[in-house]
mmCIF file of C-alpha atoms in Angstrom:
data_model
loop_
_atom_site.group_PDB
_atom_site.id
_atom_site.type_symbol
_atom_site.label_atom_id
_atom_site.label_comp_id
_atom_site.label_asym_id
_atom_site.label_seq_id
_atom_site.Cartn_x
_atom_site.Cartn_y
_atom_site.Cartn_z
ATOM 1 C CA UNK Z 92 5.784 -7.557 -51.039
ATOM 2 C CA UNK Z 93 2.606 -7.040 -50.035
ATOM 3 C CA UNK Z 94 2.646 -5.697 -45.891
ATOM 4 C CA UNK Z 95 -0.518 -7.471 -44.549
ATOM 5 C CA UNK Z 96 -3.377 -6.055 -43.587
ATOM 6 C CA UNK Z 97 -3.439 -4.036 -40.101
ATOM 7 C CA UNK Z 98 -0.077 -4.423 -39.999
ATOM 8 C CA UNK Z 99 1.691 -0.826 -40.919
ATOM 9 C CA UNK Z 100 0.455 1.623 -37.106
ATOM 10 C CA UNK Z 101 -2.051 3.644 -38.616
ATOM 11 C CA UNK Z 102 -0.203 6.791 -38.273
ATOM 12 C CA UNK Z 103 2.183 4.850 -40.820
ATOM 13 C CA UNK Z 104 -0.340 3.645 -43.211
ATOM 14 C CA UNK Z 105 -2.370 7.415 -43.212
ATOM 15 C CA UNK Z 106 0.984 8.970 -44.085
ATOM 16 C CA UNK Z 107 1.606 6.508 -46.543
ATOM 17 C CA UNK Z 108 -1.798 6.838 -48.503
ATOM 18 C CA UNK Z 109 -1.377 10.207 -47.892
ATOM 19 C CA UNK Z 110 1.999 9.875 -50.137
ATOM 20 C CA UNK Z 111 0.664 7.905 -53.129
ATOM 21 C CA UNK Z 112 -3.030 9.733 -53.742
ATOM 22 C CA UNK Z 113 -1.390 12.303 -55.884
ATOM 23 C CA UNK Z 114 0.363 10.152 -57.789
ATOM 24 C CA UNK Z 115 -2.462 7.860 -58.761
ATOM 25 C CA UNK Z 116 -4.644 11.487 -59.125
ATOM 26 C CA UNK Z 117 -1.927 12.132 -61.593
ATOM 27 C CA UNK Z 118 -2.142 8.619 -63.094
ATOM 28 C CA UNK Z 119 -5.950 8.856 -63.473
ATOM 29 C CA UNK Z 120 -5.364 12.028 -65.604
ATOM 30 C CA UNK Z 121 -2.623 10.525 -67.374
ATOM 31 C CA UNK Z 122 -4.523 7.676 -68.527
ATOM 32 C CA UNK Z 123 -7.768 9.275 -69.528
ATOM 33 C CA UNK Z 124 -5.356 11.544 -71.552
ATOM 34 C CA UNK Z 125 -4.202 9.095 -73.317
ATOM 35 C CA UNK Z 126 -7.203 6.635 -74.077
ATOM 36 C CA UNK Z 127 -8.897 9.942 -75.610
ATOM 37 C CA UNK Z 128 -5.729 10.938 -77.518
ATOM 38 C CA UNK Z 129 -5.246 7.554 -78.779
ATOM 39 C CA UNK Z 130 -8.575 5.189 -78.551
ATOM 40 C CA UNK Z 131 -6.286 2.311 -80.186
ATOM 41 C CA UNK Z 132 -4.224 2.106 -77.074
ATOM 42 C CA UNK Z 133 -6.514 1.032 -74.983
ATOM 43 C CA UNK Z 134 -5.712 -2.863 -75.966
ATOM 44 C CA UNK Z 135 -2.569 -2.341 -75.860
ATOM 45 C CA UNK Z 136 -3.067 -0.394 -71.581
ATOM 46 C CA UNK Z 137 -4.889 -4.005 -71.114
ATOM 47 C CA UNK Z 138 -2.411 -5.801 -71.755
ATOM 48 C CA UNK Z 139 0.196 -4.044 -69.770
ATOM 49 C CA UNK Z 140 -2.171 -4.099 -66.890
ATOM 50 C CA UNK Z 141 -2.581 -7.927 -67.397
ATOM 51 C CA UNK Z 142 1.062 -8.947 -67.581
ATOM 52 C CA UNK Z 143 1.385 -7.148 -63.990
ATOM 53 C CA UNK Z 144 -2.073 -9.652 -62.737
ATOM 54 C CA UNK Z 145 -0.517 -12.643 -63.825
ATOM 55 C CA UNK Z 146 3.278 -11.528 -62.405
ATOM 56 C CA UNK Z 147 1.506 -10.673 -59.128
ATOM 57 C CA UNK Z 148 -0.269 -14.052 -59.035
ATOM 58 C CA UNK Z 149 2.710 -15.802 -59.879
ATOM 59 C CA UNK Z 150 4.331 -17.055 -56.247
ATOM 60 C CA UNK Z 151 7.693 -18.552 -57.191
ATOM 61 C CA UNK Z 152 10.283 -20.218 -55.178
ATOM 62 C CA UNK Z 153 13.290 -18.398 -54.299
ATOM 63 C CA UNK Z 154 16.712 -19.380 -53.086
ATOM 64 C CA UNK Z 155 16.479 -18.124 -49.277
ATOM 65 C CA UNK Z 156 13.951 -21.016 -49.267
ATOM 66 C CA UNK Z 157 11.178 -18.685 -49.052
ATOM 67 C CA UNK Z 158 8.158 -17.712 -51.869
ATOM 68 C CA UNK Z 159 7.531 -14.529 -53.067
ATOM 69 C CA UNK Z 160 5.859 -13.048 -56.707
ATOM 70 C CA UNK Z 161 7.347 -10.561 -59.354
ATOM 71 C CA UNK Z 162 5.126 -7.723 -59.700
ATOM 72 C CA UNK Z 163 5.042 -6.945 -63.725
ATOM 73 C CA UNK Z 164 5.061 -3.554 -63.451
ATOM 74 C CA UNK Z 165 8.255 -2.418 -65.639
ATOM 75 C CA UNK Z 166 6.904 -2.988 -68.937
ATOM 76 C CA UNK Z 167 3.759 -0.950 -68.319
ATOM 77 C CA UNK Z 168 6.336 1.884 -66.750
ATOM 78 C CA UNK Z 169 8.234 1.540 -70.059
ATOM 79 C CA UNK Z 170 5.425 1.175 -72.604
ATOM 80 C CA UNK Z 171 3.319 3.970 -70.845
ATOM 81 C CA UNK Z 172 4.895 6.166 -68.561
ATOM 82 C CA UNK Z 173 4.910 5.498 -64.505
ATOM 83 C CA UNK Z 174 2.167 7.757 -64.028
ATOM 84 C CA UNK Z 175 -0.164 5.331 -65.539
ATOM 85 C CA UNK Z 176 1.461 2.193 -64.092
ATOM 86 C CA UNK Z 177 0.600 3.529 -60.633
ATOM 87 C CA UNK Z 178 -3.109 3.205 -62.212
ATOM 88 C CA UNK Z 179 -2.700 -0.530 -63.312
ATOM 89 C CA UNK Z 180 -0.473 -0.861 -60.116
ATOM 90 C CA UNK Z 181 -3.089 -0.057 -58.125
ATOM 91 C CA UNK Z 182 -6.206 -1.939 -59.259
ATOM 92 C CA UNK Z 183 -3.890 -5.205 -59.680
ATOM 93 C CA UNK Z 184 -3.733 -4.094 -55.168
ATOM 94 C CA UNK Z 185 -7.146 -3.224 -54.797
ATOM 95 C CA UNK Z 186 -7.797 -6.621 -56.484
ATOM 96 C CA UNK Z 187 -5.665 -8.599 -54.054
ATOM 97 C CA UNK Z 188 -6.911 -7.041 -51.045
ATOM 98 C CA UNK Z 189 -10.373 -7.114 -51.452
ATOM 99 C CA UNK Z 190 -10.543 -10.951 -52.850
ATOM 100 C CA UNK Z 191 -7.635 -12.564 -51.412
ATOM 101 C CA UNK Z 192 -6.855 -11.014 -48.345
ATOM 102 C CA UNK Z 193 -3.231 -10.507 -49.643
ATOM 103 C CA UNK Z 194 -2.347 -6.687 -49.124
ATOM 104 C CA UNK Z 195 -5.347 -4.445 -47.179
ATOM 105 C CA UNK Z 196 -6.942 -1.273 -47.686
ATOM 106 C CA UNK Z 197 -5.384 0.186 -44.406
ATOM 107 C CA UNK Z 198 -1.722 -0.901 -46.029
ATOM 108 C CA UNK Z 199 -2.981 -0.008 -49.514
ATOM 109 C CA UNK Z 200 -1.342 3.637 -49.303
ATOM 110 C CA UNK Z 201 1.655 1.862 -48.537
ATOM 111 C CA UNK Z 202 1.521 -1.164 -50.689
ATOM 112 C CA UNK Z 203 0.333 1.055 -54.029
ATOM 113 C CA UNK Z 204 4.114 3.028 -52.667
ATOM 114 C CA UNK Z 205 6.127 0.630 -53.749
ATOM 115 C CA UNK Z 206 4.733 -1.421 -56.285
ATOM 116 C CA UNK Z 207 2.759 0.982 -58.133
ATOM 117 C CA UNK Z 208 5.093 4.526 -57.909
ATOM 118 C CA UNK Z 209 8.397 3.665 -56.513
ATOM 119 C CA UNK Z 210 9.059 0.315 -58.672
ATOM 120 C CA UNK Z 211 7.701 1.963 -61.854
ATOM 121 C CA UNK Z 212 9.771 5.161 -61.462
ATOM 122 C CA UNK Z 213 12.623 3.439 -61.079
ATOM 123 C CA UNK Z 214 12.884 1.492 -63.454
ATOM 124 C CA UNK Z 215 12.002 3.635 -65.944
ATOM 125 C CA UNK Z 216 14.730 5.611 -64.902
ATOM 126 C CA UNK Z 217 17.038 2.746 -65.444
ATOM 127 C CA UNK Z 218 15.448 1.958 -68.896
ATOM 128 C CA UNK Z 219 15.542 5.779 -69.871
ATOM 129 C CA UNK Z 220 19.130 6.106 -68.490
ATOM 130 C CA UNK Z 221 20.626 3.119 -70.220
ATOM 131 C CA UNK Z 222 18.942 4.072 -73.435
ATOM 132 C CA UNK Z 223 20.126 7.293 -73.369
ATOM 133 C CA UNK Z 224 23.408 5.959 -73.524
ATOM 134 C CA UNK Z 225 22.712 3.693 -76.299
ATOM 135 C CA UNK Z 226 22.104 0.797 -74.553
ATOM 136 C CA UNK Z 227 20.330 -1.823 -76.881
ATOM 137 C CA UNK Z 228 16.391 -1.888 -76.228
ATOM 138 C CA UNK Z 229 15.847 -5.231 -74.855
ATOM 139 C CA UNK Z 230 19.047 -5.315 -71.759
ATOM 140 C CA UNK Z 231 17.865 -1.617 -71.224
ATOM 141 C CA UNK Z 232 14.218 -3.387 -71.021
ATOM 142 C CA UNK Z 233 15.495 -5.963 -69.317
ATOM 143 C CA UNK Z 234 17.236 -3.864 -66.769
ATOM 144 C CA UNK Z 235 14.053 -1.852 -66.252
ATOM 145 C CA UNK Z 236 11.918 -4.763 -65.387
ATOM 146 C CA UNK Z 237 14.900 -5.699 -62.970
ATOM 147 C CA UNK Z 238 14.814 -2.725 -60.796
ATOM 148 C CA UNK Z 239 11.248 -1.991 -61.055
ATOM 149 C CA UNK Z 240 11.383 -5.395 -59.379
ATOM 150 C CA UNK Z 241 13.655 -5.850 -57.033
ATOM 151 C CA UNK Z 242 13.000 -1.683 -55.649
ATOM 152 C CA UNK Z 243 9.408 -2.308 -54.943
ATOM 153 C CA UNK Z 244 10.540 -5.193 -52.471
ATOM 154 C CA UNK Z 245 13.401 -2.767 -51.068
ATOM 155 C CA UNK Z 246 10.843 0.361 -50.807
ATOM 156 C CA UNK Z 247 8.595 -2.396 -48.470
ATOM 157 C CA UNK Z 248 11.708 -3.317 -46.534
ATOM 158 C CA UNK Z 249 12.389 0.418 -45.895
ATOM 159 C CA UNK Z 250 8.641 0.805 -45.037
ATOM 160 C CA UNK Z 251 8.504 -2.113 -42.571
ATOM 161 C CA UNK Z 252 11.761 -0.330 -40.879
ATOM 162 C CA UNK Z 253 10.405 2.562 -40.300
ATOM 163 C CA UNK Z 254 7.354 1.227 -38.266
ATOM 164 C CA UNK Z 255 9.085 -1.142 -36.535
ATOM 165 C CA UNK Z 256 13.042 -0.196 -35.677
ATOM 166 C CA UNK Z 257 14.524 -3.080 -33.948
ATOM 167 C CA UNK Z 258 14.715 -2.064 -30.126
ATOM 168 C CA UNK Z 259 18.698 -2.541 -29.929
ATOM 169 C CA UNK Z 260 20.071 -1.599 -33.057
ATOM 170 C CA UNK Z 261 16.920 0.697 -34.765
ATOM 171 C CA UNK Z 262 16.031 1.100 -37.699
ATOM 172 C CA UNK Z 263 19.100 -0.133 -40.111
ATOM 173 C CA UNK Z 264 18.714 -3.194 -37.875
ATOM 174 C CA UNK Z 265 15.355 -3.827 -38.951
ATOM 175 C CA UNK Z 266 16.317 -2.496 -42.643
ATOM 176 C CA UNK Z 267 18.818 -5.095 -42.567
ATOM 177 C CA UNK Z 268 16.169 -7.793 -41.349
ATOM 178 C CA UNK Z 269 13.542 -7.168 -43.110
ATOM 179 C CA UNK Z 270 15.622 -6.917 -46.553
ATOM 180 C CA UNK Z 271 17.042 -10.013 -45.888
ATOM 181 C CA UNK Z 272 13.254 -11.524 -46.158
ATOM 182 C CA UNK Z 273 12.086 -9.661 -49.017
ATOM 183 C CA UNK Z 274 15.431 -8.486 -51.219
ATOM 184 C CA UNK Z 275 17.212 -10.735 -51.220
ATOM 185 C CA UNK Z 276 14.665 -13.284 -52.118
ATOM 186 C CA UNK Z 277 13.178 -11.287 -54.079
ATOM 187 C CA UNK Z 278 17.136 -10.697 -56.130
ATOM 188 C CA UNK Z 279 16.387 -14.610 -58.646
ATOM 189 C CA UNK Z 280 12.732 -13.587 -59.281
ATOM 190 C CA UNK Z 281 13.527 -10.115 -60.462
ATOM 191 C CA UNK Z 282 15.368 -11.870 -63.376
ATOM 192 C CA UNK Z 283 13.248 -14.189 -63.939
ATOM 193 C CA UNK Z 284 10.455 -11.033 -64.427
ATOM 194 C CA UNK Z 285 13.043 -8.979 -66.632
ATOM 195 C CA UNK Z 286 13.755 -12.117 -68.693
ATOM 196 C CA UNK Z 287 9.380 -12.412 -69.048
ATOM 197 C CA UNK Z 288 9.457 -8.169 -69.833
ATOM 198 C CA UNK Z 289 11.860 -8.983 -72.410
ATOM 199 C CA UNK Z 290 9.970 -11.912 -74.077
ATOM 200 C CA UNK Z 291 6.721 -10.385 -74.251
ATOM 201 C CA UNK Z 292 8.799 -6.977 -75.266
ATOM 202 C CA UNK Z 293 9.731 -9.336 -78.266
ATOM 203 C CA UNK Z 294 6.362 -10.234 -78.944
ATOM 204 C CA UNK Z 295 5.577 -6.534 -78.872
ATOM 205 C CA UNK Z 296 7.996 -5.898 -81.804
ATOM 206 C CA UNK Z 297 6.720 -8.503 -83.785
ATOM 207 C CA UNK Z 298 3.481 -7.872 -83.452
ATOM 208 C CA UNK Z 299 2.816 -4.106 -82.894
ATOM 209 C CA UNK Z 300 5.706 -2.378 -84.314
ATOM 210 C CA UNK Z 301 3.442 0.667 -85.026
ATOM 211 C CA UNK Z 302 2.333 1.229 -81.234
ATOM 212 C CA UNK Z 303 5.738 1.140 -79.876
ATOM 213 C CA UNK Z 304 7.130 3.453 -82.399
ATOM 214 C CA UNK Z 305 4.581 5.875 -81.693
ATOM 215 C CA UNK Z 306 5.042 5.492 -77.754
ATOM 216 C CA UNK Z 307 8.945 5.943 -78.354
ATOM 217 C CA UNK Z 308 9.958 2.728 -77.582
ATOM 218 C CA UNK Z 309 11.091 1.286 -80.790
ATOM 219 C CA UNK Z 310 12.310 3.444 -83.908
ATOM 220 C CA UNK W 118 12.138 -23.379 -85.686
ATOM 221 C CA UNK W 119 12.731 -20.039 -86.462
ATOM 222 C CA UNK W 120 15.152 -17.769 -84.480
ATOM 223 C CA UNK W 121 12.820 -15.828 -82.777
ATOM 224 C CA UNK W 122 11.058 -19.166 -81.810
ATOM 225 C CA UNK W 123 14.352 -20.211 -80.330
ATOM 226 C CA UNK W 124 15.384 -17.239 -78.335
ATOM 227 C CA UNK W 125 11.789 -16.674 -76.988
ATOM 228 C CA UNK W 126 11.537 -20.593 -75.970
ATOM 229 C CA UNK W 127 15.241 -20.195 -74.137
ATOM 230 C CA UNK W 128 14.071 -17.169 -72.399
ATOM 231 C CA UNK W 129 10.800 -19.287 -70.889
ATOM 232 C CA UNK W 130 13.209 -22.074 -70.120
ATOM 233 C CA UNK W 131 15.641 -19.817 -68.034
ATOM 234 C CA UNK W 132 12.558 -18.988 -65.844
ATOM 235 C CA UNK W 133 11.660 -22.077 -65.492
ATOM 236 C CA UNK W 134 14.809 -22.762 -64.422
ATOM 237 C CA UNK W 135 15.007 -20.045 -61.793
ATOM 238 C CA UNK W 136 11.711 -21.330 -60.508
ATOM 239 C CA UNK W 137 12.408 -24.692 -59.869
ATOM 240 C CA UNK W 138 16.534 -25.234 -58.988
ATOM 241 C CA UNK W 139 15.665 -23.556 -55.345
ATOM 242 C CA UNK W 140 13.126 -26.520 -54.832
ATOM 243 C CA UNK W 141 15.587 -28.928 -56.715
ATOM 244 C CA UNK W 142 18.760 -28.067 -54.474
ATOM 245 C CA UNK W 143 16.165 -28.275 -51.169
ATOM 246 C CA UNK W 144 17.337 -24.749 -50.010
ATOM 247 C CA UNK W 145 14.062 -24.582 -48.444
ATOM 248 C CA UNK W 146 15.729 -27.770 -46.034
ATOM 249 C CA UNK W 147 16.035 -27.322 -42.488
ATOM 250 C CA UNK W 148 13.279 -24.386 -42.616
ATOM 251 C CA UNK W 149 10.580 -24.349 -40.384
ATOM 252 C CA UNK W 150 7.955 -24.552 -42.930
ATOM 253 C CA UNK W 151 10.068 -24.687 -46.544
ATOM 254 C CA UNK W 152 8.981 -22.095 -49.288
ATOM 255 C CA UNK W 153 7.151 -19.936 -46.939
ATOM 256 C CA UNK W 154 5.571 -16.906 -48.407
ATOM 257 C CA UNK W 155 7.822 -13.657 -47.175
ATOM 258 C CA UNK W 156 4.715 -11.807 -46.344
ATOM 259 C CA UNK W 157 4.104 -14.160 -43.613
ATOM 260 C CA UNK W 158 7.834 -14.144 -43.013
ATOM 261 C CA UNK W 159 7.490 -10.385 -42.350
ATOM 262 C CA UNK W 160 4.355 -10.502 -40.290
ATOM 263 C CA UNK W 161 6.649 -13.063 -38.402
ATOM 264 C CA UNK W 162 9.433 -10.642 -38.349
ATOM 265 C CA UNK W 163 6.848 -8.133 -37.044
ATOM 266 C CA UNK W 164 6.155 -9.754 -34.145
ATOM 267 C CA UNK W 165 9.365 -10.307 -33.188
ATOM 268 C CA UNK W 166 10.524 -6.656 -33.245
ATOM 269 C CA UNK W 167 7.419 -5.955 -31.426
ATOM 270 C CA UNK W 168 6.070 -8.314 -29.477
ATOM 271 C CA UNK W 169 2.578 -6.290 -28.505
ATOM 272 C CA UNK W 170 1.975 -5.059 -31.972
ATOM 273 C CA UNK W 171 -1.385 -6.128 -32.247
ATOM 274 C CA UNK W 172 -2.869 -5.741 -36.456
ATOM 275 C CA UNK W 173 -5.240 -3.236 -35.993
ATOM 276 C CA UNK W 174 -7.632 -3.769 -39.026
ATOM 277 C CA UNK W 175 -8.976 -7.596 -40.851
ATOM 278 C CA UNK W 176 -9.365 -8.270 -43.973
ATOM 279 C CA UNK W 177 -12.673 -7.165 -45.022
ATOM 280 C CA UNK W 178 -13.548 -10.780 -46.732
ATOM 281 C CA UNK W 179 -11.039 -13.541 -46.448
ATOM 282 C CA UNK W 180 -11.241 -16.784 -48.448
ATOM 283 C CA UNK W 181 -12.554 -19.611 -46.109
ATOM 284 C CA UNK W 182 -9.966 -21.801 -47.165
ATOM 285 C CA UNK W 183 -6.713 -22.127 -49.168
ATOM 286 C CA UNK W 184 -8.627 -24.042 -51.580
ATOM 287 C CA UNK W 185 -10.141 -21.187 -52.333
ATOM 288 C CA UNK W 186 -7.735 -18.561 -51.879
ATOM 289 C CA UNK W 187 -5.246 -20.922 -54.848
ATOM 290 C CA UNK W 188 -8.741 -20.827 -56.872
ATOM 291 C CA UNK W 189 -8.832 -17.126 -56.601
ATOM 292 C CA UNK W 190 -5.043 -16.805 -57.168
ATOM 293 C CA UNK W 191 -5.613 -18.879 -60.100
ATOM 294 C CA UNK W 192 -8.146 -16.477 -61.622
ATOM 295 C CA UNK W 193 -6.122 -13.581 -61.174
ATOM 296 C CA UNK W 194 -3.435 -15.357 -63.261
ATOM 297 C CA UNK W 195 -6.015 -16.601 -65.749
ATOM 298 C CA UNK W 196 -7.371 -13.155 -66.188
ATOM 299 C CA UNK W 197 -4.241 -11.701 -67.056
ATOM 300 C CA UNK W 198 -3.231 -14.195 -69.243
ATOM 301 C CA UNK W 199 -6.884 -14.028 -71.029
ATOM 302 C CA UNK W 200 -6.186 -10.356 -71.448
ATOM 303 C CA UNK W 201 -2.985 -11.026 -72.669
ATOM 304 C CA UNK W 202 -3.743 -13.980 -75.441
ATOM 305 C CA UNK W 203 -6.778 -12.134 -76.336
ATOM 306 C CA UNK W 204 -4.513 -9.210 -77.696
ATOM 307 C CA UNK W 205 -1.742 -11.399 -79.225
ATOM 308 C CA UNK W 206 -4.232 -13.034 -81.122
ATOM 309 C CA UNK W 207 -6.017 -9.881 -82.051
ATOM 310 C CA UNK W 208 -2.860 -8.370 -83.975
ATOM 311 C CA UNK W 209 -1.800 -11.869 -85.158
ATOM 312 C CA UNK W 210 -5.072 -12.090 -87.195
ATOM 313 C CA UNK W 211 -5.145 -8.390 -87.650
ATOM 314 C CA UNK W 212 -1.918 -8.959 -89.470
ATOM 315 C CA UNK W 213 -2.483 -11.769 -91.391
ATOM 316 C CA UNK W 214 -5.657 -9.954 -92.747
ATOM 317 C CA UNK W 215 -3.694 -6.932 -94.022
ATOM 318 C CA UNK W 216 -1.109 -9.201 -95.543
ATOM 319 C CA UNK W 217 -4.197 -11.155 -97.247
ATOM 320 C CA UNK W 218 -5.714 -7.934 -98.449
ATOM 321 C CA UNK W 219 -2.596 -6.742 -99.709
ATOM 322 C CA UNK W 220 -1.951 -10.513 -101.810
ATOM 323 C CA UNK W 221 -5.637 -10.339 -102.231
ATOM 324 C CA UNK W 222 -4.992 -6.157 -103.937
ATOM 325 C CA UNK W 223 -1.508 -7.303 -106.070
ATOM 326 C CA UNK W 224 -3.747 -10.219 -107.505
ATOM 327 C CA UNK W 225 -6.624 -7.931 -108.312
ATOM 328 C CA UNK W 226 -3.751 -5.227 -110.192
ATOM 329 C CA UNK W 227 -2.117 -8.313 -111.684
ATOM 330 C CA UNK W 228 -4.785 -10.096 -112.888
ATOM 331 C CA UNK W 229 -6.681 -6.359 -114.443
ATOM 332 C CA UNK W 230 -3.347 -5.667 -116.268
ATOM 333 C CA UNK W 231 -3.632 -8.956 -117.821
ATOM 334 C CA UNK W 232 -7.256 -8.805 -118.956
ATOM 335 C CA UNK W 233 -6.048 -4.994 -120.207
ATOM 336 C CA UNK W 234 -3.440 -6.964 -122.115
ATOM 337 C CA UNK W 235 -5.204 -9.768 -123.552
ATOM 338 C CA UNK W 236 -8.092 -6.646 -124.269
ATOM 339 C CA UNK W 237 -4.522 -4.907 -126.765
ATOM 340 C CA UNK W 238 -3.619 -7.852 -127.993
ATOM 341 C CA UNK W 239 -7.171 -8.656 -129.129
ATOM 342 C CA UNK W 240 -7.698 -5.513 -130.756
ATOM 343 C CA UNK W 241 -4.288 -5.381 -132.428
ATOM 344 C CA UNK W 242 -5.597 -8.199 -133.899
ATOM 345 C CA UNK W 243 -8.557 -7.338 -134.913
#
């Protein structure tokens, strides 16, 4: 999902970082916050921010015949809020664009949009919504991961639009064209990452019952 | 194997499922260059909407080859699922130490109340 370096006008990709800095500001404070109030977390942050670096690595096959990655960032939105996913969000992006070329700083604003604010806010707003109406944990978990997913890919589609409108029929044209490269692509490997958040959401309950009662998550 | 075992092994298998029937069914066939990434689909897409759109800004360092860009993907993954094993095998143990110290604590009470026993039973005798 990642728009390519040099590729957003920069009038696009200033407005765009303009966008996100508060919310990783935010996410900074958030995150200090919480490794002070609760030094035994920390593992726990590390591990949310390494499920989204292996997601993010992962380049699966898709059924428009295409590749594309999942971006593991619903179970950090879940476990820890979205503020501090757009923190984890955005170093797993800093780390792509400065070693792999994949991403760029002057599409960073942009890229740290969808993946690391958009995606996480939405699905946690899915997961919070379907638990609030007594939803079992892991299909509201699952459902999270889902649209955290597949809304990152629809943010970039939307982003892509609006810089480049299709000359005849603007910019739902382009929506519609660019979607049809990322969404819908991206539709098989946003199950396949809500069926991973769910499995490692498992492991979670087995293993650190304590930590996700006191981040709300489990009772 | 237990149920958890089960359900988490079906999960991993219905990924790997998703991951490979698009290759198995060839729906990358009659592409241009099959299993593409869609970032390079989009800069393609780009170009097409606007021919003179030139990218404005490179890559500050770009890995020589693809060899090396896999190598670096790889790492990325390998980090994360360092990170990852490192802390599911941090509580595992962590766990099975508490439940030792709490065998290792019932012993200990069990095996005091029995010397404070045999201790009665001696004097009674005595």
């Amino acid at each position: 999902m990642h728009i390519a370096e040099g590729y957003l006008p920069p009038l696009h990709a200033v407005a765009w970082g303009a966008a996100s800095a508060p919310f990783v500001v935010h996410g900074v404070r958030a995150l200090t916050r919480e490794v002070r109030a609760n030094p035994e977390s920390t593992l726990l942050l590390g591990a949310s921010g390494a499920f989204t670096f292996v997601l993010s690595a992962l380049k699966l096959p898709s059924v428009t015949g295409s590749c594309s990655h999942p971006t593991g960032t619903g179970l950090g939105a879940i476990l820890f809020r979205p503020p501090i996913m757009a923190v984890l969000g955005t170093i797993t992006l800093l780390f792509q664009a400065l070693l792999l070329a994949h991403g760029g700083l002057t599409t960073l604003g942009a890229n740290v949009f969808s993946m690391a604010i958009a995606g996480p806010w939405a699905g946690f707003g899915t997961y919070w919504l379907l638990r609030r109406s007594g939803v079992p944990l892991m299909v509201a978990v699952f459902f999270g991961a889902f649209v955290a997913d597949l809304s990152t890919y629809c943010v970039t589609s939307v982003q892509l639009a609006l810089a480049f409108p299709d000359p005849s029929s603007g910019f739902l044209g382009a929506l519609a064209k660019f979607g049809g490269i990322f969404a819908v692509t991206q539709i098989p490997l946003a199950v396949s990452e809500g069926l991973l958040t769910v499995l490692v959401m498992r492991l979670l309950t087995q293993s650190s019952k304590a930590e996700l009662t006191r981040l709300g998550v489990a009772r | 194997m237990s149920r958890n075992a089960k359900i988490n092994t079906l999960l991993l298998l219905v990924v790997a499922a998703l991951a490979v029937l698009p290759l198995a069914l060839g729906l990358g066939d009659g592409k241009e260059e099959p299993f593409a990434g869609s970032d390079a689909q989009a800069e393609r897409a780009i170009t097409e909407l606007e021919p003179d759109y030139k990218p404005w800004f490179s890559p500050l360092y770009e890995p020589p080859s693809g060899e090396i860009e896999s190598a670096l993907f790889a790492l990325q993954a390998a980090i994360g699922a360092g990170v990852l094993a490192y802390y599911f095998g941090l509580r595992r143990g962590r766990r099975q130490g508490e439940a030792r110290a709490v065998a290792a604590r019932e012993a200990g009470v069990q095996a005091d109340r029995d010397t404070a026993r045999a201790d009665e039973s001696h004097g009674s005798e005595a």
